[in-house]
PDB file of C-alpha atoms in Angstrom:
ATOM      1  CA  UNK A   1      77.488 102.394 104.046  1.00 55.00           C
ATOM      2  CA  UNK A   2      76.422 105.183 103.503  1.00 65.00           C
ATOM      3  CA  UNK A   3      79.723 106.785 104.896  1.00 65.00           C
ATOM      4  CA  UNK A   4      80.727 106.284 101.364  1.00 73.00           C
ATOM      5  CA  UNK A   5      77.916 108.309  99.871  1.00 78.00           C
ATOM      6  CA  UNK A   6      79.514 110.731  97.039  1.00 77.00           C
ATOM      7  CA  UNK A   7      78.586 114.263  99.201  1.00 83.00           C
ATOM      8  CA  UNK A   8      79.755 113.066 102.498  1.00 86.00           C
ATOM      9  CA  UNK A   9      83.137 110.773 101.389  1.00 89.00           C
ATOM     10  CA  UNK A  10      83.923 114.661  99.657  1.00 90.00           C
ATOM     11  CA  UNK A  11      82.680 116.331 102.872  1.00 90.00           C
ATOM     12  CA  UNK A  12      85.575 114.530 105.535  1.00 90.00           C
ATOM     13  CA  UNK A  13      88.071 114.851 102.373  1.00 92.00           C
ATOM     14  CA  UNK A  14      87.646 118.916 101.675  1.00 90.00           C
ATOM     15  CA  UNK A  15      87.723 118.989 105.964  1.00 89.00           C
ATOM     16  CA  UNK A  16      91.509 117.199 105.628  1.00 91.00           C
ATOM     17  CA  UNK A  17      92.680 119.180 102.611  1.00 90.00           C
ATOM     18  CA  UNK A  18      90.485 123.004 103.656  1.00 88.00           C
ATOM     19  CA  UNK A  19      93.338 125.399 105.298  1.00 82.00           C
ATOM     20  CA  UNK A  20      91.037 127.103 107.311  1.00 80.00           C
ATOM     21  CA  UNK A  21      90.983 123.454 109.624  1.00 80.00           C
ATOM     22  CA  UNK A  22      94.587 123.191 108.712  1.00 83.00           C
ATOM     23  CA  UNK A  23      97.770 125.273 109.297  1.00 84.00           C
ATOM     24  CA  UNK A  24     100.298 125.262 106.429  1.00 84.00           C
ATOM     25  CA  UNK A  25     103.793 122.833 106.949  1.00 88.00           C
ATOM     26  CA  UNK A  26     107.251 123.742 105.795  1.00 87.00           C
ATOM     27  CA  UNK A  27     106.659 119.342 104.676  1.00 90.00           C
ATOM     28  CA  UNK A  28     104.202 118.139 102.412  1.00 90.00           C
ATOM     29  CA  UNK A  29     102.155 115.817 104.448  1.00 93.00           C
ATOM     30  CA  UNK A  30     101.065 112.957 103.988  1.00 93.00           C
ATOM     31  CA  UNK A  31      97.303 111.841 104.363  1.00 95.00           C
ATOM     32  CA  UNK A  32      95.981 108.877 105.732  1.00 96.00           C
ATOM     33  CA  UNK A  33      93.135 106.789 105.993  1.00 96.00           C
ATOM     34  CA  UNK A  34      92.767 104.827 109.290  1.00 96.00           C
ATOM     35  CA  UNK A  35      90.831 101.746 110.824  1.00 95.00           C
ATOM     36  CA  UNK A  36      90.248 100.379 114.336  1.00 92.00           C
ATOM     37  CA  UNK A  37      88.219  97.658 115.281  1.00 90.00           C
ATOM     38  CA  UNK A  38      86.569  95.784 118.048  1.00 83.00           C
ATOM     39  CA  UNK A  39      87.833  92.988 120.048  1.00 76.00           C
ATOM     40  CA  UNK A  40      85.502  89.594 118.868  1.00 67.00           C
ATOM     41  CA  UNK A  41      87.030  90.617 115.513  1.00 63.00           C
ATOM     42  CA  UNK A  42      90.688  88.961 116.185  1.00 63.00           C
ATOM     43  CA  UNK A  43      89.401  86.417 119.090  1.00 63.00           C
ATOM     44  CA  UNK A  44      88.023  84.742 115.560  1.00 62.00           C
ATOM     45  CA  UNK A  45      90.862  85.800 112.880  1.00 63.00           C
ATOM     46  CA  UNK A  46      94.383  85.861 114.993  1.00 64.00           C
ATOM     47  CA  UNK A  47      95.376  87.788 111.806  1.00 71.00           C
ATOM     48  CA  UNK A  48      94.023  89.819 109.625  1.00 81.00           C
ATOM     49  CA  UNK A  49      95.704  91.173 106.749  1.00 87.00           C
ATOM     50  CA  UNK A  50      95.397  92.462 103.056  1.00 92.00           C
ATOM     51  CA  UNK A  51      96.720  94.310  99.902  1.00 93.00           C
ATOM     52  CA  UNK A  52      95.178  96.475  98.353  1.00 95.00           C
ATOM     53  CA  UNK A  53      96.089  98.031  94.877  1.00 96.00           C
ATOM     54  CA  UNK A  54      94.525 101.583  94.854  1.00 97.00           C
ATOM     55  CA  UNK A  55      93.916 103.559  91.572  1.00 97.00           C
ATOM     56  CA  UNK A  56      96.359 105.962  92.034  1.00 95.00           C
ATOM     57  CA  UNK A  57      99.640 106.741  93.412  1.00 92.00           C
ATOM     58  CA  UNK A  58      99.989 108.049  96.584  1.00 92.00           C
ATOM     59  CA  UNK A  59     102.579 110.262  97.326  1.00 88.00           C
ATOM     60  CA  UNK A  60     103.898 112.979  94.211  1.00 84.00           C
ATOM     61  CA  UNK A  61     107.300 112.403  95.103  1.00 86.00           C
ATOM     62  CA  UNK A  62     107.504 108.735  95.577  1.00 88.00           C
ATOM     63  CA  UNK A  63     109.174 107.198  98.930  1.00 91.00           C
ATOM     64  CA  UNK A  64     110.987 104.710  97.522  1.00 95.00           C
ATOM     65  CA  UNK A  65     114.136 102.664  97.812  1.00 95.00           C
ATOM     66  CA  UNK A  66     115.616 100.673  94.735  1.00 96.00           C
ATOM     67  CA  UNK A  67     118.175  97.816  95.257  1.00 96.00           C
ATOM     68  CA  UNK A  68     119.345  98.044  92.097  1.00 95.00           C
ATOM     69  CA  UNK A  69     122.028  96.166  89.727  1.00 94.00           C
ATOM     70  CA  UNK A  70     123.662  98.267  86.620  1.00 92.00           C
ATOM     71  CA  UNK A  71     120.586  98.512  83.695  1.00 91.00           C
ATOM     72  CA  UNK A  72     118.293  99.562  87.087  1.00 95.00           C
ATOM     73  CA  UNK A  73     121.209 102.351  88.057  1.00 94.00           C
ATOM     74  CA  UNK A  74     120.669 103.897  85.267  1.00 93.00           C
ATOM     75  CA  UNK A  75     117.186 104.292  85.140  1.00 94.00           C
ATOM     76  CA  UNK A  76     117.006 105.545  88.247  1.00 95.00           C
ATOM     77  CA  UNK A  77     119.678 108.080  88.350  1.00 94.00           C
ATOM     78  CA  UNK A  78     117.750 109.274  85.192  1.00 94.00           C
ATOM     79  CA  UNK A  79     114.679 109.858  87.628  1.00 94.00           C
ATOM     80  CA  UNK A  80     116.445 110.728  90.516  1.00 94.00           C
ATOM     81  CA  UNK A  81     114.816 107.920  92.665  1.00 95.00           C
ATOM     82  CA  UNK A  82     117.222 106.862  95.752  1.00 95.00           C
ATOM     83  CA  UNK A  83     119.356 103.896  94.987  1.00 95.00           C
ATOM     84  CA  UNK A  84     121.530 101.352  96.698  1.00 95.00           C
ATOM     85  CA  UNK A  85     124.271  99.002  95.458  1.00 94.00           C
ATOM     86  CA  UNK A  86     124.950  95.158  96.418  1.00 92.00           C
ATOM     87  CA  UNK A  87     127.683  96.239  97.333  1.00 93.00           C
ATOM     88  CA  UNK A  88     126.297  98.789  99.587  1.00 93.00           C
ATOM     89  CA  UNK A  89     123.950  96.978 100.893  1.00 92.00           C
ATOM     90  CA  UNK A  90     126.527  94.518 101.588  1.00 91.00           C
ATOM     91  CA  UNK A  91     128.109  97.155 103.459  1.00 91.00           C
ATOM     92  CA  UNK A  92     125.910  97.816 105.740  1.00 90.00           C
ATOM     93  CA  UNK A  93     124.812  94.266 106.446  1.00 84.00           C
ATOM     94  CA  UNK A  94     125.911  94.363 109.892  1.00 85.00           C
ATOM     95  CA  UNK A  95     125.297  98.272 111.065  1.00 89.00           C
ATOM     96  CA  UNK A  96     122.019  97.646 112.513  1.00 87.00           C
ATOM     97  CA  UNK A  97     121.449 101.467 113.092  1.00 90.00           C
ATOM     98  CA  UNK A  98     121.799 102.483 109.520  1.00 91.00           C
ATOM     99  CA  UNK A  99     119.588  99.832 108.311  1.00 90.00           C
ATOM    100  CA  UNK A 100     115.999 100.992 110.877  1.00 89.00           C
ATOM    101  CA  UNK A 101     116.796 104.374 109.813  1.00 92.00           C
ATOM    102  CA  UNK A 102     117.124 103.059 105.818  1.00 92.00           C
ATOM    103  CA  UNK A 103     113.419 101.332 106.408  1.00 91.00           C
ATOM    104  CA  UNK A 104     111.838 103.826 108.691  1.00 91.00           C
ATOM    105  CA  UNK A 105     112.993 106.227 106.114  1.00 93.00           C
ATOM    106  CA  UNK A 106     110.985 104.695 103.227  1.00 93.00           C
ATOM    107  CA  UNK A 107     107.795 103.865 102.514  1.00 90.00           C
ATOM    108  CA  UNK A 108     108.411 100.843  99.767  1.00 93.00           C
ATOM    109  CA  UNK A 109     111.243  99.283  98.694  1.00 95.00           C
ATOM    110  CA  UNK A 110     111.942  97.226  95.336  1.00 96.00           C
ATOM    111  CA  UNK A 111     114.715  94.783  94.126  1.00 95.00           C
ATOM    112  CA  UNK A 112     116.736  94.181  90.779  1.00 96.00           C
ATOM    113  CA  UNK A 113     115.469  90.790  89.843  1.00 95.00           C
ATOM    114  CA  UNK A 114     119.413  89.906  89.126  1.00 94.00           C
ATOM    115  CA  UNK A 115     119.870  90.536  92.789  1.00 94.00           C
ATOM    116  CA  UNK A 116     116.184  89.899  94.684  1.00 93.00           C
ATOM    117  CA  UNK A 117     117.590  86.959  95.551  1.00 92.00           C
ATOM    118  CA  UNK A 118     120.343  88.057  97.556  1.00 91.00           C
ATOM    119  CA  UNK A 119     118.220  90.381  99.852  1.00 91.00           C
ATOM    120  CA  UNK A 120     117.577  88.548 102.194  1.00 88.00           C
ATOM    121  CA  UNK A 121     120.581  87.803 103.119  1.00 88.00           C
ATOM    122  CA  UNK A 122     121.354  91.491 104.175  1.00 88.00           C
ATOM    123  CA  UNK A 123     118.629  92.861 104.864  1.00 87.00           C
ATOM    124  CA  UNK A 124     115.834  90.708 104.978  1.00 77.00           C
ATOM    125  CA  UNK A 125     115.002  90.371 108.287  1.00 82.00           C
ATOM    126  CA  UNK A 126     114.966  94.016 108.991  1.00 85.00           C
ATOM    127  CA  UNK A 127     112.211  94.425 106.174  1.00 88.00           C
ATOM    128  CA  UNK A 128     110.244  91.482 107.016  1.00 84.00           C
ATOM    129  CA  UNK A 129     110.155  92.875 110.473  1.00 82.00           C
ATOM    130  CA  UNK A 130     108.127  96.267 109.008  1.00 82.00           C
ATOM    131  CA  UNK A 131     106.528  94.671 106.400  1.00 83.00           C
ATOM    132  CA  UNK A 132     108.439  96.089 103.301  1.00 88.00           C
ATOM    133  CA  UNK A 133     110.134  92.594 101.742  1.00 90.00           C
ATOM    134  CA  UNK A 134     110.912  94.683  97.837  1.00 93.00           C
ATOM    135  CA  UNK A 135     109.134  94.711  95.513  1.00 94.00           C
ATOM    136  CA  UNK A 136     110.559  93.418  92.089  1.00 95.00           C
ATOM    137  CA  UNK A 137     111.875  95.222  89.430  1.00 96.00           C
ATOM    138  CA  UNK A 138     111.790  93.292  85.615  1.00 95.00           C
ATOM    139  CA  UNK A 139     113.520  94.525  82.649  1.00 92.00           C
ATOM    140  CA  UNK A 140     110.740  94.155  79.814  1.00 91.00           C
ATOM    141  CA  UNK A 141     109.413  96.836  81.653  1.00 91.00           C
ATOM    142  CA  UNK A 142     110.197 100.511  81.844  1.00 92.00           C
ATOM    143  CA  UNK A 143     110.903 101.070  85.975  1.00 95.00           C
ATOM    144  CA  UNK A 144     108.803 104.745  86.088  1.00 94.00           C
ATOM    145  CA  UNK A 145     105.802 102.169  84.906  1.00 94.00           C
ATOM    146  CA  UNK A 146     106.461  99.629  87.867  1.00 95.00           C
ATOM    147  CA  UNK A 147     107.441 102.292  90.851  1.00 95.00           C
ATOM    148  CA  UNK A 148     104.061 104.046  90.453  1.00 94.00           C
ATOM    149  CA  UNK A 149     102.272 100.715  90.609  1.00 94.00           C
ATOM    150  CA  UNK A 150     104.510 100.172  93.252  1.00 94.00           C
ATOM    151  CA  UNK A 151     103.532 103.340  95.164  1.00 93.00           C
ATOM    152  CA  UNK A 152      99.615 101.829  94.446  1.00 95.00           C
ATOM    153  CA  UNK A 153     100.316  98.944  97.093  1.00 94.00           C
ATOM    154  CA  UNK A 154      98.393  99.845 100.493  1.00 93.00           C
ATOM    155  CA  UNK A 155      98.568  96.716 103.411  1.00 92.00           C
ATOM    156  CA  UNK A 156      96.415  96.284 105.970  1.00 92.00           C
ATOM    157  CA  UNK A 157      97.834  94.478 109.077  1.00 87.00           C
ATOM    158  CA  UNK A 158      96.227  94.021 111.902  1.00 83.00           C
ATOM    159  CA  UNK A 159      97.613  91.383 114.650  1.00 74.00           C
ATOM    160  CA  UNK A 160      96.844  92.285 117.897  1.00 73.00           C
ATOM    161  CA  UNK A 161      96.354  95.728 117.451  1.00 80.00           C
ATOM    162  CA  UNK A 162      92.904  96.767 117.352  1.00 87.00           C
ATOM    163  CA  UNK A 163      94.515  99.776 115.802  1.00 90.00           C
ATOM    164  CA  UNK A 164      96.365 100.385 110.940  1.00 91.00           C
ATOM    165  CA  UNK A 165      95.677 102.934 109.009  1.00 93.00           C
ATOM    166  CA  UNK A 166      97.530 103.020 105.394  1.00 95.00           C
ATOM    167  CA  UNK A 167      99.090 106.131 102.677  1.00 94.00           C
ATOM    168  CA  UNK A 168      96.423 107.008 100.489  1.00 96.00           C
ATOM    169  CA  UNK A 169      97.419 110.742  99.565  1.00 94.00           C
ATOM    170  CA  UNK A 170     100.053 113.739 100.567  1.00 94.00           C
ATOM    171  CA  UNK A 171      98.652 117.262 100.687  1.00 93.00           C
ATOM    172  CA  UNK A 172      99.737 118.251  97.164  1.00 92.00           C
ATOM    173  CA  UNK A 173      97.539 115.416  95.149  1.00 93.00           C
ATOM    174  CA  UNK A 174      94.277 116.487  93.460  1.00 94.00           C
ATOM    175  CA  UNK A 175      91.711 115.804  95.830  1.00 94.00           C
ATOM    176  CA  UNK A 176      89.309 113.616  93.758  1.00 94.00           C
ATOM    177  CA  UNK A 177      92.639 111.395  93.264  1.00 95.00           C
ATOM    178  CA  UNK A 178      92.757 110.826  97.356  1.00 96.00           C
ATOM    179  CA  UNK A 179      88.930 110.369  97.390  1.00 95.00           C
ATOM    180  CA  UNK A 180      88.848 107.757  94.826  1.00 96.00           C
ATOM    181  CA  UNK A 181      92.018 105.823  96.291  1.00 96.00           C
ATOM    182  CA  UNK A 182      89.528 106.560 100.247  1.00 96.00           C
ATOM    183  CA  UNK A 183      86.797 105.055  98.674  1.00 95.00           C
ATOM    184  CA  UNK A 184      88.700 101.352  97.201  1.00 96.00           C
ATOM    185  CA  UNK A 185      90.915 101.569 100.317  1.00 96.00           C
ATOM    186  CA  UNK A 186      87.698 101.661 102.854  1.00 95.00           C
ATOM    187  CA  UNK A 187      85.473  99.610  99.910  1.00 94.00           C
ATOM    188  CA  UNK A 188      88.890  96.767 100.655  1.00 95.00           C
ATOM    189  CA  UNK A 189      87.968  97.013 104.406  1.00 94.00           C
ATOM    190  CA  UNK A 190      85.058  96.108 104.611  1.00 92.00           C
ATOM    191  CA  UNK A 191      86.064  93.043 102.258  1.00 91.00           C
ATOM    192  CA  UNK A 192      88.198  91.803 104.796  1.00 89.00           C
ATOM    193  CA  UNK A 193      86.402  92.151 107.995  1.00 86.00           C
ATOM    194  CA  UNK A 194      83.808  90.227 105.245  1.00 84.00           C
ATOM    195  CA  UNK A 195      80.877  92.942 105.806  1.00 80.00           C
ATOM    196  CA  UNK A 196      80.608  92.754 109.565  1.00 81.00           C
ATOM    197  CA  UNK A 197      80.422  96.400 110.318  1.00 85.00           C
ATOM    198  CA  UNK A 198      79.308  95.867 113.710  1.00 85.00           C
ATOM    199  CA  UNK A 199      82.608  94.992 114.334  1.00 85.00           C
ATOM    200  CA  UNK A 200      84.228  98.773 113.484  1.00 90.00           C
ATOM    201  CA  UNK A 201      85.219 100.871 115.850  1.00 90.00           C
ATOM    202  CA  UNK A 202      85.879 103.487 113.770  1.00 93.00           C
ATOM    203  CA  UNK A 203      87.286 104.963 110.376  1.00 95.00           C
ATOM    204  CA  UNK A 204      88.594 108.086 110.115  1.00 95.00           C
ATOM    205  CA  UNK A 205      90.876 110.196 107.810  1.00 95.00           C
ATOM    206  CA  UNK A 206      93.817 112.932 108.725  1.00 94.00           C
ATOM    207  CA  UNK A 207      97.486 114.520 107.567  1.00 92.00           C
ATOM    208  CA  UNK A 208     100.269 114.503 109.325  1.00 92.00           C
ATOM    209  CA  UNK A 209      99.900 116.997 111.719  1.00 90.00           C
ATOM    210  CA  UNK A 210      95.702 117.218 110.756  1.00 84.00           C
ATOM    211  CA  UNK A 211      92.493 117.013 112.532  1.00 82.00           C
ATOM    212  CA  UNK A 212      90.377 113.640 112.090  1.00 88.00           C
ATOM    213  CA  UNK A 213      87.530 113.523 109.683  1.00 90.00           C
ATOM    214  CA  UNK A 214      86.407 110.401 111.158  1.00 89.00           C
ATOM    215  CA  UNK A 215      84.275 108.657 108.272  1.00 89.00           C
ATOM    216  CA  UNK A 216      82.623 106.594 111.092  1.00 82.00           C
TER     217      UNK A 216
END
């Protein structure tokens, strides 16, 4: 589709970044890619979902909570990542408001492989509800590299709703990186709907507090 032509896509991304279209904010705004489909597609497929790995991480600073054992605790400290130890996780098990705030605060969760099997007992239902069940962190790989790879993942999910959005970057990232993320995400979406382009109502990019830039 012509919405992915380099010049057209570049113009839309510039619109999201340019200060003449957007006010300066006191926080780092996210950049999201949104999809809206028509009803017919969910009549034939009750659930439409898939996970795509983007070329680049979507945040200048990882918005991730690490559920750690002792080894990963030391690495998380060095990287200045937010982490929770198992004893803390056990203590908040019955505190529904605390868990809800935690789940809403972080876009991603990851857990050390030695404790991953214990997470469902304490946080499983809340994380599963929001589609944020932790990725597994292995010991043979560098923690920083694993976190960066996790931050590339984006999940497109349509259930009963006809609209969904994914994170593709923030306003501190290079525009070219966001351009590549958007391109890969849109192509993955096309494959998800089996290239039935007439089923697409609209696709647009937006920053947290900015105007929409329609790709379709």
